[in-house]
Short mmCIF file of C-alpha atoms and ligand atoms in Angstrom, two decimals:
data_model
loop_
_atom_site.label_atom_id
_atom_site.label_comp_id
_atom_site.label_asym_id
_atom_site.label_seq_id
_atom_site.Cartn_x
_atom_site.Cartn_y
_atom_site.Cartn_z
CA MET A 252 10.44 6.87 -47.44
CA SER A 253 12.73 5.60 -44.37
CA TYR A 254 11.66 5.49 -40.82
CA SER A 255 13.89 5.75 -37.74
CA PRO A 256 12.42 4.68 -34.69
CA SER A 257 14.62 6.27 -32.56
CA SER A 258 13.72 9.99 -31.91
CA PRO A 259 16.07 13.17 -31.14
CA ILE A 260 13.41 14.11 -28.33
CA MET A 261 13.94 12.59 -24.81
CA CYS A 262 10.32 11.89 -23.31
CA HIS A 263 10.08 10.84 -19.91
CA SER A 264 7.39 8.07 -19.43
CA PRO A 265 6.45 7.44 -15.98
CA ARG A 266 7.97 4.28 -14.67
CA VAL A 267 6.81 2.32 -11.58
CA THR A 268 8.85 -0.51 -10.09
CA VAL A 269 6.85 -3.28 -8.44
CA VAL A 270 9.12 -5.19 -6.19
CA GLY A 271 7.63 -8.99 -5.84
CA ALA A 272 5.96 -10.39 -8.90
CA GLY A 273 3.67 -12.64 -6.96
CA LYS A 274 -0.31 -12.33 -6.98
CA VAL A 275 -0.12 -8.84 -5.63
CA GLY A 276 2.44 -7.55 -7.59
CA SER A 277 1.48 -8.95 -11.10
CA THR A 278 -1.85 -7.97 -10.86
CA LEU A 279 -0.84 -4.50 -9.87
CA ALA A 280 1.57 -4.48 -12.56
CA GLN A 281 -1.47 -5.48 -14.87
CA ARG A 282 -3.67 -2.65 -13.32
CA ILE A 283 -0.97 0.00 -14.06
CA ALA A 284 -0.37 -0.86 -17.63
CA GLU A 285 -3.96 -1.56 -18.69
CA LYS A 286 -4.75 2.01 -17.12
CA ASN A 287 -2.23 3.72 -19.21
CA LEU A 288 -0.68 4.95 -15.88
CA ALA A 289 3.21 4.14 -16.37
CA ASP A 290 6.06 1.83 -17.73
CA VAL A 291 6.10 -1.08 -14.96
CA VAL A 292 9.50 -2.88 -14.05
CA LEU A 293 8.38 -6.15 -12.51
CA LEU A 294 11.09 -7.37 -10.27
CA ASP A 295 11.46 -10.86 -8.23
CA ILE A 296 13.98 -13.14 -6.69
CA VAL A 297 12.78 -16.09 -9.00
CA GLU A 298 14.69 -16.22 -12.10
CA GLY A 299 12.58 -16.08 -15.37
CA MET A 300 9.47 -15.82 -13.78
CA PRO A 301 9.06 -11.74 -13.79
CA ARG A 302 10.33 -12.10 -17.07
CA GLY A 303 7.41 -14.45 -18.32
CA LEU A 304 4.97 -12.49 -16.50
CA ALA A 305 6.17 -9.19 -18.34
CA LEU A 306 6.41 -10.82 -21.76
CA ASP A 307 2.75 -11.95 -20.94
CA LEU A 308 1.27 -8.82 -20.42
CA MET A 309 3.20 -7.12 -23.20
CA GLU A 310 1.46 -9.60 -25.66
CA ALA A 311 -1.72 -8.42 -24.37
CA ARG A 312 -1.22 -4.60 -25.16
CA GLY A 313 -2.83 -4.84 -28.40
CA ILE A 314 -5.95 -6.33 -27.19
CA GLU A 315 -5.82 -4.06 -24.29
CA LEU A 316 -5.20 -1.17 -26.29
CA HIS A 317 -2.24 0.57 -24.42
CA ASN A 318 1.49 1.04 -25.22
CA ARG A 319 2.98 0.81 -21.86
CA ARG A 320 6.36 -1.12 -21.62
CA ILE A 321 6.45 -3.83 -19.06
CA ILE A 322 10.08 -5.36 -18.11
CA GLY A 323 10.38 -8.47 -15.89
CA THR A 324 13.79 -8.50 -14.14
CA THR A 325 15.62 -10.14 -11.10
CA ASP A 326 18.17 -7.25 -11.38
CA TYR A 327 17.70 -4.08 -9.39
CA ALA A 328 19.86 -2.07 -11.86
CA ASP A 329 16.72 -2.29 -14.33
CA THR A 330 14.64 -0.32 -11.94
CA TYR A 331 16.80 2.56 -12.09
CA GLY A 332 15.01 5.94 -12.18
CA SER A 333 11.52 4.93 -10.86
CA ASP A 334 9.33 7.62 -10.02
CA ILE A 335 7.05 5.13 -7.87
CA VAL A 336 8.52 1.86 -5.87
CA VAL A 337 5.91 -0.58 -4.66
CA ILE A 338 7.41 -3.32 -2.13
CA THR A 339 5.26 -6.28 -2.52
CA ALA A 340 7.89 -8.89 -1.97
CA GLY A 341 7.39 -11.43 0.97
CA PHE A 342 5.10 -13.95 1.96
CA PRO A 343 1.11 -13.82 2.38
CA ARG A 344 -0.66 -15.67 5.10
CA LYS A 345 -1.47 -19.01 5.23
CA PRO A 346 -4.94 -20.18 7.09
CA GLY A 347 -4.62 -19.46 11.02
CA MET A 348 -1.92 -17.16 10.53
CA THR A 349 -1.94 -13.40 11.88
CA ARG A 350 -0.16 -10.68 9.99
CA ASP A 351 2.33 -10.60 12.75
CA ASP A 352 3.19 -13.96 12.04
CA LEU A 353 5.02 -13.12 8.94
CA LEU A 354 6.82 -10.27 10.94
CA LEU A 355 10.41 -11.40 11.24
CA THR A 356 10.57 -12.76 7.69
CA ASN A 357 9.08 -10.30 5.73
CA ALA A 358 11.20 -7.82 7.84
CA LYS A 359 14.22 -9.29 6.16
CA ILE A 360 12.81 -9.19 2.80
CA VAL A 361 11.67 -5.42 2.92
CA VAL A 362 14.74 -4.01 4.25
CA GLU A 363 16.94 -5.69 1.83
CA ALA A 364 14.71 -4.70 -1.19
CA THR A 365 14.35 -1.35 0.00
CA LYS A 366 17.76 -0.72 0.09
CA LYS A 367 18.68 -2.12 -3.19
CA ALA A 368 15.78 0.00 -4.81
CA ILE A 369 16.88 3.03 -3.63
CA THR A 370 20.31 3.01 -4.70
CA TYR A 371 18.76 3.27 -8.18
CA SER A 372 15.54 5.38 -7.59
CA PRO A 373 16.91 7.92 -5.15
CA ASP A 374 14.21 10.09 -5.61
CA ALA A 375 11.37 8.15 -6.02
CA ILE A 376 8.10 7.77 -3.92
CA TYR A 377 7.88 4.15 -1.99
CA ILE A 378 4.79 2.46 -1.27
CA VAL A 379 4.97 -0.56 1.02
CA VAL A 380 2.16 -3.26 0.75
CA THR A 381 4.00 -6.25 2.46
CA ASN A 382 2.35 -7.32 5.79
CA PRO A 383 2.47 -6.61 8.63
CA LEU A 384 1.94 -3.40 6.61
CA ASP A 385 2.49 -0.62 9.15
CA VAL A 386 5.90 -2.33 10.50
CA MET A 387 7.04 -3.09 7.20
CA THR A 388 6.65 0.55 6.32
CA TYR A 389 8.51 2.22 9.18
CA LEU A 390 11.47 -0.62 8.32
CA ALA A 391 11.38 0.52 4.52
CA TRP A 392 11.51 4.24 5.81
CA GLN A 393 14.75 2.93 8.13
CA ALA A 394 16.12 1.24 5.30
CA THR A 395 15.77 4.18 2.88
CA GLY A 396 17.92 6.06 5.20
CA LEU A 397 16.04 9.16 4.66
CA ALA A 398 15.78 9.60 8.62
CA ARG A 399 19.79 10.00 8.51
CA VAL A 400 19.57 12.89 5.88
CA ASP A 401 16.23 14.20 6.75
CA PRO A 402 16.27 14.00 10.88
CA GLU A 403 13.11 16.38 10.76
CA GLY A 404 11.11 13.56 8.40
CA LEU A 405 9.77 16.16 6.21
CA VAL A 406 11.09 13.94 3.09
CA ALA A 407 10.23 10.71 4.73
CA ARG A 408 6.77 11.75 5.08
CA ARG A 409 5.98 13.03 1.65
CA ARG A 410 7.67 9.70 0.17
CA ILE A 411 7.21 6.71 1.97
CA MET A 412 3.71 5.28 2.98
CA GLY A 413 2.02 2.22 3.28
CA MET A 414 -0.96 0.74 1.65
CA ALA A 415 -4.02 -0.68 3.79
CA GLY A 416 -6.51 2.22 4.66
CA VAL A 417 -7.62 2.24 1.12
CA LEU A 418 -8.09 -1.74 1.18
CA ASP A 419 -9.43 -1.62 4.55
CA SER A 420 -12.08 1.27 3.58
CA ALA A 421 -13.11 -0.47 0.30
CA ARG A 422 -13.83 -3.59 2.45
CA PHE A 423 -15.95 -1.94 4.72
CA GLU A 424 -17.84 0.32 1.47
CA THR A 425 -18.45 -3.20 0.29
CA PHE A 426 -20.04 -4.82 3.05
CA ILE A 427 -21.97 -1.25 3.75
CA ALA A 428 -23.28 -1.74 0.17
CA MET A 429 -24.22 -5.59 0.40
CA GLU A 430 -25.97 -4.89 3.54
CA LEU A 431 -28.00 -1.96 2.09
CA GLY A 432 -28.50 -3.41 -1.47
CA VAL A 433 -26.89 -0.23 -3.02
CA CYS A 434 -24.47 0.55 -5.41
CA PRO A 435 -20.84 0.43 -3.84
CA LEU A 436 -19.79 3.65 -5.89
CA ASP A 437 -22.44 5.85 -3.69
CA VAL A 438 -20.77 4.19 -0.28
CA LYS A 439 -17.81 6.01 1.07
CA ALA A 440 -15.96 4.94 4.24
CA MET A 441 -12.59 5.80 6.29
CA VAL A 442 -10.64 3.21 8.30
CA LEU A 443 -8.01 4.38 10.24
CA GLY A 444 -5.28 2.88 12.34
CA SER A 445 -3.15 -0.27 11.86
CA HIS A 446 -3.87 -2.78 8.98
CA GLY A 447 -5.14 -5.79 11.22
CA ASP A 448 -7.22 -6.71 13.96
CA LEU A 449 -6.77 -3.46 15.77
CA MET A 450 -7.74 -1.32 12.61
CA VAL A 451 -10.20 1.54 13.48
CA PRO A 452 -13.08 1.75 11.14
CA LEU A 453 -14.89 5.23 11.55
CA PRO A 454 -18.95 4.44 10.84
CA ARG A 455 -19.62 8.16 11.83
CA TYR A 456 -17.57 9.24 8.68
CA ALA A 457 -19.23 6.40 6.68
CA THR A 458 -22.15 7.75 4.24
CA VAL A 459 -24.19 6.49 1.31
CA ASN A 460 -24.51 9.54 -1.03
CA GLY A 461 -24.07 11.77 2.03
CA ILE A 462 -26.35 10.03 4.31
CA PRO A 463 -24.33 9.06 7.15
CA ILE A 464 -24.89 4.92 7.88
CA THR A 465 -25.84 5.65 11.39
CA GLU A 466 -29.32 6.96 9.83
CA LEU A 467 -29.52 3.76 7.59
CA LEU A 468 -28.47 1.08 9.82
CA ASP A 469 -28.55 0.01 13.35
CA VAL A 470 -25.79 -0.13 15.94
CA VAL A 471 -25.63 -3.98 15.94
CA THR A 472 -25.48 -4.41 12.03
CA ILE A 473 -22.93 -1.48 11.95
CA GLU A 474 -21.08 -3.46 14.46
CA ARG A 475 -21.30 -6.65 12.66
CA LEU A 476 -20.24 -4.95 9.55
CA VAL A 477 -17.16 -3.32 11.39
CA GLN A 478 -15.89 -6.68 12.49
CA ARG A 479 -16.09 -8.13 9.33
CA THR A 480 -14.09 -5.40 7.99
CA ARG A 481 -11.63 -6.14 10.85
CA ASN A 482 -11.69 -9.81 9.74
CA GLY A 483 -11.72 -9.02 5.76
CA GLY A 484 -7.93 -10.40 4.99
CA ALA A 485 -8.58 -13.41 7.17
CA GLU A 486 -11.83 -14.33 5.68
CA ILE A 487 -10.29 -14.62 2.21
CA VAL A 488 -7.45 -16.46 3.39
CA GLU A 489 -9.76 -19.14 5.20
CA LEU A 490 -11.67 -19.33 1.92
CA MET A 491 -8.76 -19.27 -0.33
CA GLN A 492 -6.50 -21.65 1.64
CA THR A 493 -3.49 -21.01 -0.46
CA GLY A 494 -2.63 -17.28 0.20
CA GLY A 495 -4.22 -14.14 0.28
CA ALA A 496 -6.29 -11.48 -1.46
CA PHE A 497 -4.70 -9.84 -4.41
CA TYR A 498 -7.32 -8.43 -6.81
CA ALA A 499 -8.32 -5.74 -3.95
CA PRO A 500 -4.99 -4.99 -2.51
CA ALA A 501 -3.78 -4.50 -6.04
CA SER A 502 -7.03 -2.09 -7.03
CA SER A 503 -6.24 -0.23 -3.71
CA THR A 504 -2.79 0.09 -4.46
CA CYS A 505 -3.14 1.34 -7.96
CA MET A 506 -5.63 4.02 -6.69
CA MET A 507 -2.62 5.42 -4.67
CA VAL A 508 -0.19 5.20 -7.76
CA GLU A 509 -2.54 6.89 -9.92
CA SER A 510 -3.37 9.76 -7.61
CA ILE A 511 0.18 10.43 -7.42
CA LEU A 512 1.09 9.93 -10.99
CA LEU A 513 -1.96 12.18 -12.17
CA ASN A 514 -1.78 14.57 -9.36
CA GLN A 515 -5.04 14.00 -8.16
CA SER A 516 -4.71 14.91 -4.79
CA ARG A 517 -7.18 12.43 -3.53
CA LEU A 518 -7.92 12.28 0.28
CA LEU A 519 -7.34 8.81 1.01
CA PRO A 520 -6.16 6.73 4.19
CA VAL A 521 -2.70 5.93 4.01
CA ALA A 522 -0.10 4.48 6.49
CA ALA A 523 1.82 7.80 6.94
CA TYR A 524 4.86 8.85 9.38
CA LEU A 525 3.53 10.84 12.03
CA GLN A 526 4.82 13.62 14.16
CA GLY A 527 2.40 14.67 16.44
CA GLU A 528 -0.78 14.55 14.73
CA TYR A 529 -3.36 12.50 16.61
CA GLY A 530 -0.87 12.54 19.32
CA LEU A 531 1.44 10.11 17.94
CA ASN A 532 5.24 10.27 16.94
CA ASP A 533 7.79 8.41 15.06
CA ILE A 534 5.32 5.76 13.76
CA PHE A 535 3.83 4.90 10.44
CA ILE A 536 0.05 4.38 10.98
CA GLY A 537 -3.01 4.77 8.71
CA VAL A 538 -4.66 8.35 8.62
CA PRO A 539 -6.48 10.22 6.12
CA CYS A 540 -4.00 11.91 3.58
CA ARG A 541 -4.12 14.21 0.46
CA LEU A 542 -1.89 12.29 -1.93
CA GLY A 543 -0.48 14.15 -4.99
CA CYS A 544 2.51 14.13 -7.52
CA GLY A 545 4.96 14.93 -4.41
CA GLY A 546 3.58 12.01 -2.47
CA ILE A 547 1.81 12.69 0.76
CA GLU A 548 1.02 16.67 0.42
CA LYS A 549 -0.97 16.65 3.65
CA VAL A 550 -2.00 14.48 6.62
CA VAL A 551 -5.58 15.34 7.60
CA GLU A 552 -6.49 15.45 11.20
CA LEU A 553 -9.94 14.39 12.06
CA GLN A 554 -11.90 15.31 15.47
CA LEU A 555 -12.05 12.04 16.98
CA THR A 556 -14.13 11.02 19.87
CA ASP A 557 -12.48 9.71 23.02
CA ALA A 558 -13.24 6.16 22.12
CA GLU A 559 -11.94 6.47 18.55
CA ARG A 560 -8.75 8.25 19.63
CA ASP A 561 -8.18 5.32 22.09
CA ALA A 562 -8.65 2.58 19.60
CA LEU A 563 -6.03 4.51 17.24
CA HIS A 564 -3.55 4.82 20.18
CA THR A 565 -4.21 1.00 21.22
CA SER A 566 -3.46 0.05 17.28
CA ALA A 567 -0.39 2.41 17.55
CA GLN A 568 1.12 0.55 20.49
CA ALA A 569 0.50 -2.83 19.08
CA VAL A 570 2.50 -1.38 15.81
CA ARG A 571 5.29 -0.17 18.20
CA LYS A 572 5.83 -3.48 20.01
CA SER A 573 6.06 -5.11 16.45
CA ILE A 574 8.75 -2.48 15.39
CA ALA A 575 10.85 -3.07 18.54
CA ARG A 576 10.95 -6.95 17.70
CA THR A 577 12.30 -6.25 14.01
CA GLN A 578 15.12 -3.73 15.23
CA GLU A 579 17.62 -6.72 15.37
CA ILE A 580 17.02 -7.80 11.87
CA PHE A 581 17.24 -4.17 10.78
CA ALA A 582 20.33 -4.03 12.37
CA ALA A 583 21.75 -7.40 11.18
CA VAL A 584 20.66 -6.56 7.41
CA SER A 585 22.48 -3.29 7.52
CA ARG A 586 25.59 -4.31 8.92
N1 LIG B 168 12.74 -9.99 -3.25
C1 LIG B 168 12.17 -9.98 -4.26
N2 LIG B 168 10.67 -10.77 -4.19
C2 LIG B 168 10.90 -11.61 -3.48
C3 LIG B 168 11.63 -11.84 -2.16
C4 LIG B 168 12.82 -10.70 -2.27
N3 LIG B 168 13.60 -10.95 -1.18
N4 LIG B 168 11.21 -12.58 -1.37
C5 LIG B 168 10.21 -12.84 -1.63
N5 LIG B 168 9.40 -12.42 -2.92
C6 LIG B 168 8.76 -12.72 -4.02
C7 LIG B 168 8.23 -13.93 -4.18
O1 LIG B 168 9.23 -14.80 -4.77
C8 LIG B 168 6.74 -13.75 -4.70
O2 LIG B 168 6.89 -13.85 -5.92
O3 LIG B 168 7.62 -12.10 -3.31
C9 LIG B 168 6.22 -12.61 -3.91
C10 LIG B 168 5.26 -12.47 -3.04
O4 LIG B 168 4.05 -13.00 -3.73
P1 LIG B 168 2.88 -14.14 -3.38
O5 LIG B 168 3.70 -15.28 -2.71
O6 LIG B 168 1.98 -14.20 -4.13
O7 LIG B 168 2.22 -13.20 -2.40
P2 LIG B 168 1.29 -12.04 -2.40
O8 LIG B 168 0.03 -12.58 -2.28
O9 LIG B 168 1.58 -11.36 -3.76
O10 LIG B 168 1.54 -11.09 -1.17
C11 LIG B 168 2.76 -10.27 -1.00
O11 LIG B 168 1.60 -8.52 -0.17
O12 LIG B 168 -0.56 -8.14 0.78
C12 LIG B 168 0.60 -8.49 1.21
O13 LIG B 168 0.32 -10.20 3.36
C13 LIG B 168 1.06 -9.79 1.60
O14 LIG B 168 3.26 -9.73 2.62
C14 LIG B 168 2.18 -10.34 1.46
C15 LIG B 168 2.73 -9.35 0.23
#
């Protein structure tokens, strides 16, 4: 009996490109492949390294029981036709650095990476992970050029988003679960705003199997957990000394990828382009969104208290200031 490996039927395997094969990118590639969600193209500027990682992940396939292809490359041509492009390229924080310290260095990297990626994947959904997150997502949106072809922002708001709220909410949930000694699966929380010191955790919307945490914890304890959440990234940077968190950031990004690829319509906090929601315009910032196969299907507007709304606006002001500081770089790279 003869066997021909080529099939006359063309099948489309979902394809996710991960730009930046560092700690976050390579862990994300592993999660996506081992959850059997999509083939993965892992791209980096460092020669050889992404190919080595991809080969290593491919050699684990028989053990991890999946058949996803992982390609490592330095060439954007290999990323063609991706359904989702995740941008993790850039530098992580060092001890004592804020996410904003990374601003100008990572701005250039993200703009260049997005411009190259969209040439080969013009219809992809873009998820930005590089910090400072909300600013980098705005720059990626500018770099795609979608604002020019879509002045009303209808495409941009569906197809470009940033990952941060899922991670910040997961951290808040972890600290609540640890405080109460309950299973983290039972804890649900929502953190809005920018990914940084000005993020807006919402204790009113945090529950343990439906019970508001305001009934289970006193005000002082809740405030302590909120502060620990705000400081969640820095706490890990201080402990690790070399680089930042990557397991939970990769898991959080993978959750967004999964909701899109499997059209799960999960309601997740995502950095989304706002056009009047929450009284904010022309900015990417964390708000609850329904994520499905088209990307962001809906931005959900919660009824915030005056204090929560003020905190969200303060957060947005800081993002705007940082966006302004990056515009020269954007113009220089675009020339
Ligand atoms: N194009 C592609 N890859 C790049 C580029 C570029 N222009 N510039 C840098 N990189 C790659 C680096 O070579 C490195 O492999 O990005 C990778 C970043 O990996 P790490 O240094 O391990 O950083 P990581 O921990 O993965 O964090 C990446 O995600 O959570 C955020 O704050 C974090 O901004 C940081 C990003």
